[in-house]
CSV table of C-alpha atoms and ligand atoms in Angstrom, one decimal:
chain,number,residue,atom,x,y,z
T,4,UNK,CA,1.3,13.4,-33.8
T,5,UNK,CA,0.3,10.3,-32.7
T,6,UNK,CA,2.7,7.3,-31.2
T,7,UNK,CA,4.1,4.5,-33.1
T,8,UNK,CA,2.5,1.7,-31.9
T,9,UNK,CA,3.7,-0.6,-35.0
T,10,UNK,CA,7.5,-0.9,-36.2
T,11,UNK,CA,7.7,-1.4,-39.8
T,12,UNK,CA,10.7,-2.7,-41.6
T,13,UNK,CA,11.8,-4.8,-44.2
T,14,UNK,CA,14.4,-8.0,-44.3
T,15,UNK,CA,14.7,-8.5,-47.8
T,16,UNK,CA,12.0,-10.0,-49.5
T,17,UNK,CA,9.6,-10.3,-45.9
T,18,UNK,CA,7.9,-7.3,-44.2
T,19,UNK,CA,8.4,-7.0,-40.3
T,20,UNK,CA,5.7,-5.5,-38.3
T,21,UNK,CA,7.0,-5.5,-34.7
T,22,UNK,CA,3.6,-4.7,-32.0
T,23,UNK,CA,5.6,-1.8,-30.0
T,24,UNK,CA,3.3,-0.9,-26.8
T,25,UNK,CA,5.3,-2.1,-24.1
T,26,UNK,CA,4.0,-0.5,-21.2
T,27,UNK,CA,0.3,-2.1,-21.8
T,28,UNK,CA,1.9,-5.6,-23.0
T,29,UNK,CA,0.8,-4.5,-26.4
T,30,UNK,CA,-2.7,-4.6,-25.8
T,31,UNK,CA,-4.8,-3.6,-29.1
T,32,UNK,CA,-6.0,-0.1,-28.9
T,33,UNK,CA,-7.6,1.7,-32.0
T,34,UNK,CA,-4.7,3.3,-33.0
T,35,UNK,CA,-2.0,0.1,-32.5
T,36,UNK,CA,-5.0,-1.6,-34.9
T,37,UNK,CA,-5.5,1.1,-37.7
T,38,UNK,CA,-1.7,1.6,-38.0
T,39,UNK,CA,-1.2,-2.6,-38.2
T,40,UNK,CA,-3.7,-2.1,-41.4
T,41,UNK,CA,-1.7,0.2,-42.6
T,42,UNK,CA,1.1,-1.7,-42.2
T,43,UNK,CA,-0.1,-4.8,-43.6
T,44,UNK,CA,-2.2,-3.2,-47.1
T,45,UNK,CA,1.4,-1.6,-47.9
T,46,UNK,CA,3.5,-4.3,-47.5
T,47,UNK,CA,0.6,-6.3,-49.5
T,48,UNK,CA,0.9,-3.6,-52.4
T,49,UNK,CA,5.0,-3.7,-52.3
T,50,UNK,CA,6.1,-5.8,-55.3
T,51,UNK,CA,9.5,-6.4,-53.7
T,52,UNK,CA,7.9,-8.4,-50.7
T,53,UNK,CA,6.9,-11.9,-50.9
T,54,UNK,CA,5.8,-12.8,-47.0
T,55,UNK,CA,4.5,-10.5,-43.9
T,56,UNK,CA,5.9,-11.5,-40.1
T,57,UNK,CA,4.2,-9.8,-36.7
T,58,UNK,CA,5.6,-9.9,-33.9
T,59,UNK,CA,5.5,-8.8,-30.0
T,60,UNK,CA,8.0,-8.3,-27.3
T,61,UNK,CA,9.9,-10.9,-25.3
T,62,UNK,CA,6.5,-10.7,-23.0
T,63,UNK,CA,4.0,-10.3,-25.5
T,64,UNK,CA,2.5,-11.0,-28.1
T,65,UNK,CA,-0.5,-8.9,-27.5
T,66,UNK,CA,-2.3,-8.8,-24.6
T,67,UNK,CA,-5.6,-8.3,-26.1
T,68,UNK,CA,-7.6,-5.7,-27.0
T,69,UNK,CA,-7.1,-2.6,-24.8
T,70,UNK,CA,-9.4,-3.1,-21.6
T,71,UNK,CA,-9.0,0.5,-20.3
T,72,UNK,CA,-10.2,1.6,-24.0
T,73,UNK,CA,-13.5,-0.8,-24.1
T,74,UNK,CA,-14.6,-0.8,-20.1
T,75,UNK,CA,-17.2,2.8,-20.3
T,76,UNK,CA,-18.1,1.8,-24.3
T,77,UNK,CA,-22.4,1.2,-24.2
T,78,UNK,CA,-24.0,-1.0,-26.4
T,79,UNK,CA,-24.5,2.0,-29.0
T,80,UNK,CA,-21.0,2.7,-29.5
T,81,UNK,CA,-20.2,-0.4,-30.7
T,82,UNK,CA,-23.1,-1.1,-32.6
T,83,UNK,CA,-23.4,1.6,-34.6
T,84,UNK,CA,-19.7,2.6,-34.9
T,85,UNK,CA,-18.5,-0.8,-35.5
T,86,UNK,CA,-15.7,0.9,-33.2
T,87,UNK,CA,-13.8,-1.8,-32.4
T,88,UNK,CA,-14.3,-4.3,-34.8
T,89,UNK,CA,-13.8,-2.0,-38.2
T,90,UNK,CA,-10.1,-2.0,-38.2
T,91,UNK,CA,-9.6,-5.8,-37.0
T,92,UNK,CA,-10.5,-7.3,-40.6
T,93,UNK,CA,-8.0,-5.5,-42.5
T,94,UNK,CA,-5.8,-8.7,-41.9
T,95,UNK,CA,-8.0,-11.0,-43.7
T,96,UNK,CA,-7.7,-8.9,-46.9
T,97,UNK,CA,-3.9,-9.6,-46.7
T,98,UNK,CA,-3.1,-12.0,-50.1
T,99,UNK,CA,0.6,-12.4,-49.0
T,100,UNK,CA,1.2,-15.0,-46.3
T,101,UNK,CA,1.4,-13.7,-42.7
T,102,UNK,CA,3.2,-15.3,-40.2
T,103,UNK,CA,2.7,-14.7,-36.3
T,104,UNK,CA,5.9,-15.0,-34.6
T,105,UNK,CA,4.2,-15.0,-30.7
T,106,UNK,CA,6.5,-14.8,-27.8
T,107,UNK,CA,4.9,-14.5,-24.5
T,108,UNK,CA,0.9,-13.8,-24.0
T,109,UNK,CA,-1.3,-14.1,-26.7
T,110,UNK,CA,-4.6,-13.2,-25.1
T,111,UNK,CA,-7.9,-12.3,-26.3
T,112,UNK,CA,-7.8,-9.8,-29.0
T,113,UNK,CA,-3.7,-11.0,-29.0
T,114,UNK,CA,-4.4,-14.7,-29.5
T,115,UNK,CA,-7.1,-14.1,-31.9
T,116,UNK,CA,-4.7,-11.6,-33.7
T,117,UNK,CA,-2.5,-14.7,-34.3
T,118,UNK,CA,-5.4,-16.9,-35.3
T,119,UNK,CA,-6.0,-14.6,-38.2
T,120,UNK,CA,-2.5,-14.9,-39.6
T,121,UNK,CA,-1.9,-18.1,-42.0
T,122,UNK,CA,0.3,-19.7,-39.4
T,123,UNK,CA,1.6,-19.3,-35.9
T,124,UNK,CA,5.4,-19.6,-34.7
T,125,UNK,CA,5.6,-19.6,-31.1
T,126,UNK,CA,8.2,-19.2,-29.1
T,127,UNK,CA,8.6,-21.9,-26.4
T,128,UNK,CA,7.2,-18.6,-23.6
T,129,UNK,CA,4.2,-18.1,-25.8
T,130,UNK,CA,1.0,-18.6,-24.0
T,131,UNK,CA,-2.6,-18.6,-25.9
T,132,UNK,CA,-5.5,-17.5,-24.2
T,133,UNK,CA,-9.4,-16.6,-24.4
T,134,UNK,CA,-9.5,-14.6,-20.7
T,135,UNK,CA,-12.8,-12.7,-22.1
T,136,UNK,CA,-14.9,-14.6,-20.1
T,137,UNK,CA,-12.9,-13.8,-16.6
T,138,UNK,CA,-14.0,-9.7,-17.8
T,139,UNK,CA,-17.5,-10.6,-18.1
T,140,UNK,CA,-17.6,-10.8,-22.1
T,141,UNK,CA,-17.1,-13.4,-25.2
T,142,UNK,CA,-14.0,-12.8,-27.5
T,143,UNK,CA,-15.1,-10.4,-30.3
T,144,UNK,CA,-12.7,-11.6,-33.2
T,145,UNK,CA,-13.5,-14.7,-34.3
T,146,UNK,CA,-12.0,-16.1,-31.2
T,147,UNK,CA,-14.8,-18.9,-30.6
T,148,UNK,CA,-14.9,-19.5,-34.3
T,149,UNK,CA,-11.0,-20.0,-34.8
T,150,UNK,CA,-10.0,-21.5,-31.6
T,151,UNK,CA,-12.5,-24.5,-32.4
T,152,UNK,CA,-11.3,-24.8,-35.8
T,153,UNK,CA,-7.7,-25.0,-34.8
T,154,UNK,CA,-7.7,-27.3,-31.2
T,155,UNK,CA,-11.0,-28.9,-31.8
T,156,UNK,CA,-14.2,-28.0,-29.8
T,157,UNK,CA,-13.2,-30.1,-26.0
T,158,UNK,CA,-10.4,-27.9,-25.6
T,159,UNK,CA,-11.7,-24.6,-27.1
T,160,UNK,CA,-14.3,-24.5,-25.4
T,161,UNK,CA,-13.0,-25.2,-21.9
T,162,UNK,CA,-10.4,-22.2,-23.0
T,163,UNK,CA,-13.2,-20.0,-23.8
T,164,UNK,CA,-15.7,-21.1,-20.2
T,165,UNK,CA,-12.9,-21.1,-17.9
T,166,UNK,CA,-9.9,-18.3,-19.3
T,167,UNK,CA,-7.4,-20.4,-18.9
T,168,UNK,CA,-4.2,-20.5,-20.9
T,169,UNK,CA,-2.3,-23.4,-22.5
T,170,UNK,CA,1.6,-23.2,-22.8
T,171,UNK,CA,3.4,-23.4,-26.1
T,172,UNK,CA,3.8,-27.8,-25.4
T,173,UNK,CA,-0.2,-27.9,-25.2
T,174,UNK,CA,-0.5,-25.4,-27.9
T,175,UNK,CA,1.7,-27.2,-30.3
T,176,UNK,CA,0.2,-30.5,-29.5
T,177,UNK,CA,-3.5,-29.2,-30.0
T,178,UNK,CA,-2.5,-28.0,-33.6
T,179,UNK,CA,-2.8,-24.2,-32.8
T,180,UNK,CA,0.5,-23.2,-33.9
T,181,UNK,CA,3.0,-24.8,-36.7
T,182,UNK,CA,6.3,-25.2,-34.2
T,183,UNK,CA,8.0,-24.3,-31.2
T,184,UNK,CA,11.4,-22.6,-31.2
T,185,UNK,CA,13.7,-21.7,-28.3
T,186,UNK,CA,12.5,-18.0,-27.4
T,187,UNK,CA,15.8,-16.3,-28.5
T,188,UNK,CA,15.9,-17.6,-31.9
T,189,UNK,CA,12.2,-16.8,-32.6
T,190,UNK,CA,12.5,-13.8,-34.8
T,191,UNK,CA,15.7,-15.4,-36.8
T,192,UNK,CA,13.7,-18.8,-37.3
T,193,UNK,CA,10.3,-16.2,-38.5
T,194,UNK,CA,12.6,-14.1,-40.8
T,195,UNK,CA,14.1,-17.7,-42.1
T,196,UNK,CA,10.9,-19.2,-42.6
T,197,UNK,CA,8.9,-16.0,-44.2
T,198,UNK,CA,12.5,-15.4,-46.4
T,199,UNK,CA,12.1,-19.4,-47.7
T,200,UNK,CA,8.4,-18.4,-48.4
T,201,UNK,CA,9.3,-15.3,-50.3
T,202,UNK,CA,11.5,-17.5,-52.4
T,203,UNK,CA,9.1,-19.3,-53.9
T,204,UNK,CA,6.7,-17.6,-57.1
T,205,UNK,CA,4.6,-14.8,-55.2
T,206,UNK,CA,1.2,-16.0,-57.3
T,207,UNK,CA,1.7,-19.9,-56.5
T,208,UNK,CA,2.3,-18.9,-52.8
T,209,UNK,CA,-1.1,-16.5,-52.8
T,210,UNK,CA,-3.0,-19.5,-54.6
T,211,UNK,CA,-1.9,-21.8,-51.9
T,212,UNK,CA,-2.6,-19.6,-49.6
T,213,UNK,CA,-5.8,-19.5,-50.9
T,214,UNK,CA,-6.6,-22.6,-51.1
T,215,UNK,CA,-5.7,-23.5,-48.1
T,216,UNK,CA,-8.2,-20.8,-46.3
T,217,UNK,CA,-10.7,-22.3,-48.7
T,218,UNK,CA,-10.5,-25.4,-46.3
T,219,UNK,CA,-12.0,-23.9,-44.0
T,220,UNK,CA,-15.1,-22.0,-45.9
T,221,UNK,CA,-16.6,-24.8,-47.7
T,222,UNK,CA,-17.4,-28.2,-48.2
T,223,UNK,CA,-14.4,-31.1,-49.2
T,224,UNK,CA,-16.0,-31.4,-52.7
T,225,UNK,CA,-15.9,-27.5,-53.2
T,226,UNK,CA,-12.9,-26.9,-51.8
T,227,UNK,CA,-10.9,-29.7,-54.2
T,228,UNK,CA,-12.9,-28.3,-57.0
T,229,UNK,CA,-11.6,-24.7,-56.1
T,230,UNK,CA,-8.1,-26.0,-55.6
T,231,UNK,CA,-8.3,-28.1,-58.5
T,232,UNK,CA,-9.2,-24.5,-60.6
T,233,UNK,CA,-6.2,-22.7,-58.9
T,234,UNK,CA,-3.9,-25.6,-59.9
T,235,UNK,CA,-5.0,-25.7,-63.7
T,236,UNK,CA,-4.2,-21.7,-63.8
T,237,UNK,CA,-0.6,-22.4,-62.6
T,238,UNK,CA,-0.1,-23.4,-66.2
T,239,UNK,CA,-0.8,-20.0,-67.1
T,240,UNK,CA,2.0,-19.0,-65.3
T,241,UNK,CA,6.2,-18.5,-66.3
T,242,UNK,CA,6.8,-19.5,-62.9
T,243,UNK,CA,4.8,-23.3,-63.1
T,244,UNK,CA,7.5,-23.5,-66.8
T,245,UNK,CA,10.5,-22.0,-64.8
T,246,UNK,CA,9.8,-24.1,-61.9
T,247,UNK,CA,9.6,-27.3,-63.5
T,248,UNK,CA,12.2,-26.9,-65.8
T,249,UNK,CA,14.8,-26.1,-63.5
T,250,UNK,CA,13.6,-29.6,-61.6
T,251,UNK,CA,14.4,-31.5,-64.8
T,252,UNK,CA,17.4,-29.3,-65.6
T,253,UNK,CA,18.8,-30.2,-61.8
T,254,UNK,CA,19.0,-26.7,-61.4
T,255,UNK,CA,17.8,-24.1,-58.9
T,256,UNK,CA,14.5,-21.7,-60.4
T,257,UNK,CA,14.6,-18.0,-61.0
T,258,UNK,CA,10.9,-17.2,-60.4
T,259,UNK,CA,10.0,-14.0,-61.8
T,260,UNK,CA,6.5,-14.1,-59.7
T,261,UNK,CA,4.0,-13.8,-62.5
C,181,CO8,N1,-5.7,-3.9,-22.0
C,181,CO8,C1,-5.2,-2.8,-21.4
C,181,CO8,N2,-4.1,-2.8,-20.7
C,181,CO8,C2,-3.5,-4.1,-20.5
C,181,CO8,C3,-4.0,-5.2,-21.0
C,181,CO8,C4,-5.2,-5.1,-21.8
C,181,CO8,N3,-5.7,-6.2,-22.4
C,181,CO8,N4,-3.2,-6.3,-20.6
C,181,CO8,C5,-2.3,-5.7,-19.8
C,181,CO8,N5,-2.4,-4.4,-19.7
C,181,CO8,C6,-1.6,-3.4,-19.0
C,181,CO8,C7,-1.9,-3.5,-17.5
C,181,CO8,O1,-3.0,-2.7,-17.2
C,181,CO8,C8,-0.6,-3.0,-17.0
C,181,CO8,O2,-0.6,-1.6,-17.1
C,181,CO8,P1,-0.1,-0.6,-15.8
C,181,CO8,O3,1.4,-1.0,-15.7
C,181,CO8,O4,-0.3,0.8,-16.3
C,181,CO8,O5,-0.9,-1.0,-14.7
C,181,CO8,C9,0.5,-3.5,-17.9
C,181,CO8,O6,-0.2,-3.8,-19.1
C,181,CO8,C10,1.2,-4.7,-17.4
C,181,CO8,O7,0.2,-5.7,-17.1
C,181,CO8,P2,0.2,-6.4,-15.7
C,181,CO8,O8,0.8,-5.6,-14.6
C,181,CO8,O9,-1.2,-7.0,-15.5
C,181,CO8,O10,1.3,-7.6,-16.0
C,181,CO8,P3,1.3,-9.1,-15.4
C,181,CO8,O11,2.6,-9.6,-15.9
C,181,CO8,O12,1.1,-9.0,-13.9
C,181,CO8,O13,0.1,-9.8,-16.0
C,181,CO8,C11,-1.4,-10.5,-17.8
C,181,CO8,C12,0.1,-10.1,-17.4
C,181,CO8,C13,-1.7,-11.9,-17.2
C,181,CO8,C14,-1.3,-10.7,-19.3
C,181,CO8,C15,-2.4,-9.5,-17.4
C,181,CO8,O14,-1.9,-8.2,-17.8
C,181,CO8,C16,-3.8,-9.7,-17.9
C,181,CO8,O15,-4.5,-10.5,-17.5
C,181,CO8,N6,-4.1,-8.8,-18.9
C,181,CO8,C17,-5.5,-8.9,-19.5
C,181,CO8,C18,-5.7,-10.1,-20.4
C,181,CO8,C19,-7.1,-10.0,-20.9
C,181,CO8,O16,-8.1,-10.1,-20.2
C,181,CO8,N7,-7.2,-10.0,-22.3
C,181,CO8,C20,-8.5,-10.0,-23.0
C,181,CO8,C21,-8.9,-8.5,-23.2
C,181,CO8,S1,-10.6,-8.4,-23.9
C,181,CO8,C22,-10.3,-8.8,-25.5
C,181,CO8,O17,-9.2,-9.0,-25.9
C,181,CO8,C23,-11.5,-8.8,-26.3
C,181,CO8,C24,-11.1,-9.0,-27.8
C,181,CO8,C25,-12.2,-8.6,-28.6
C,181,CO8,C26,-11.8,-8.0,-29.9
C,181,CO8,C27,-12.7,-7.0,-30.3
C,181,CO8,C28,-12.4,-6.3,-31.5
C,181,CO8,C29,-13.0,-6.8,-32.7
């Protein structure tokens, strides 16, 4: 059988996937990778769960993909496998939000891990990097697409040409991650935040969510036209009559998430 590199629990309404490789600072092998995408598409299918948190350890987040794994790989095994990269996009199939709740390194594969999920918590230990270059290659998930999104292209790409990392502070400041929170009360604050997300109606949440990636796939004009179509179909919904009601009634909603 093989190890359980993934924890998988539930705290009422929000999936918990704890990253549970210690010894290698939970650096991404194939099998940590397939069983997060397993992880992740059943929590997604689960009715009774409204918002997805991952997490690390105290040290780490992730420390990127596994090094020992990738070093005797040729050019062929990755080509043609797609070895490494077939199990990273599960993630972005995900329609529930996912939070990243990163203590600790967040490094390569690990920080670009984060950058897939909708928003970031970090501890204040958490420390982002791109170190690929330092190894002798580029980051390989979407690092040098993300990273310039997120912190703008000055600071991403002196992350990604000299390795270095930025502390939670400069992380915050840049706009790579949503808050800081003192390192013991990151996985309460997570569960909080995820729980006041799962709260809300599951479809308006996944149209938002939506939207919002829609920002960064198109043009202003066809992104407010796509949000503008997302917000007309809310009026389909018994949640948008719930919701509003209960705002004029001066009352708290009961969203039956459809
Ligand atoms: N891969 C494999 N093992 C790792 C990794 C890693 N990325 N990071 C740490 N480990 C292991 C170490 O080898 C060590 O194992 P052992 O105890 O058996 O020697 C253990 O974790 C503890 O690590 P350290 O002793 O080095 O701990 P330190 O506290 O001294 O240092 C650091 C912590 C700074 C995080 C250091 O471990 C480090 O620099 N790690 C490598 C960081 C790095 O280069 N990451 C980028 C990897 S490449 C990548 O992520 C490409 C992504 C492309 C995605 C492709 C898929 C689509």
């Amino acid at each position: 059988m093989s190890e359980i590199f993934v924890l998988s629990e539930t705290r009422g309404r929000v999936g918990l996937l704890t990253l549970n490789r210690p010894k290698a600072l939970n650096a991404l092998n194939d099998q940590l990778m397939d069983q997060l995408g397993a992880g992740l598409l059943a929590f997604d299918a689960n009715d009774d769960i409204g918002c997805i948190v991952i997490t690390g350890s105290e040290k780490a987040f992730a420390a990127g993909a596994d090094i020992g794994a990738m070093k005797d790989w040729s050019y062929m095994d990755v080509y043609k496998t797609e070895y490494i990269t077939r199990n990273w996009e599960t993630i972005r199939r995900i329609r529930k939000p996912v939070i990243a709740a990163v203590a600790g390194y967040a490094l390569g594969g690990g920080c670009e891990l984060a950058m897939m999920c909708d928003f970031i918590l970090a501890a204040d230990t958490a420390k982002f990097g791109q170190p690929e270059i330092k190894i002798g290659v580029i980051p390989g998930s979407g690092g040098t697409q993300r990273l310039p999104r997120a912190v703008g292209k000055s600071k991403a790409m002196e992350m990604v040409l000299t390795g270095r990392m930025m502390d939670a502070v400069e992380a915050e400041r840049a706009g790579l991650v949503s808050r800081i929170v003192a390192a013991d009360r990151l996985l309460e604050d997570a569960i909080e935040t995820a729980t006041v997300i799962a709260g809300m109606s599951l479809p308006a949440v996944m149209m938002a969510k939506e939207s919002v990636n829609r920002a960064y796939e198109s043009s202003l004009s066809e992104g407010v036209l796509f949000e503008r179509r997302l917000f007309h179909s809310c009026f389909a919904m018994a949640d948008q009559k719930e919701g509003m009601a209960a705002f004029v009634e001066k009352r708290k909603p009961t969203f039956k998430h459809m």
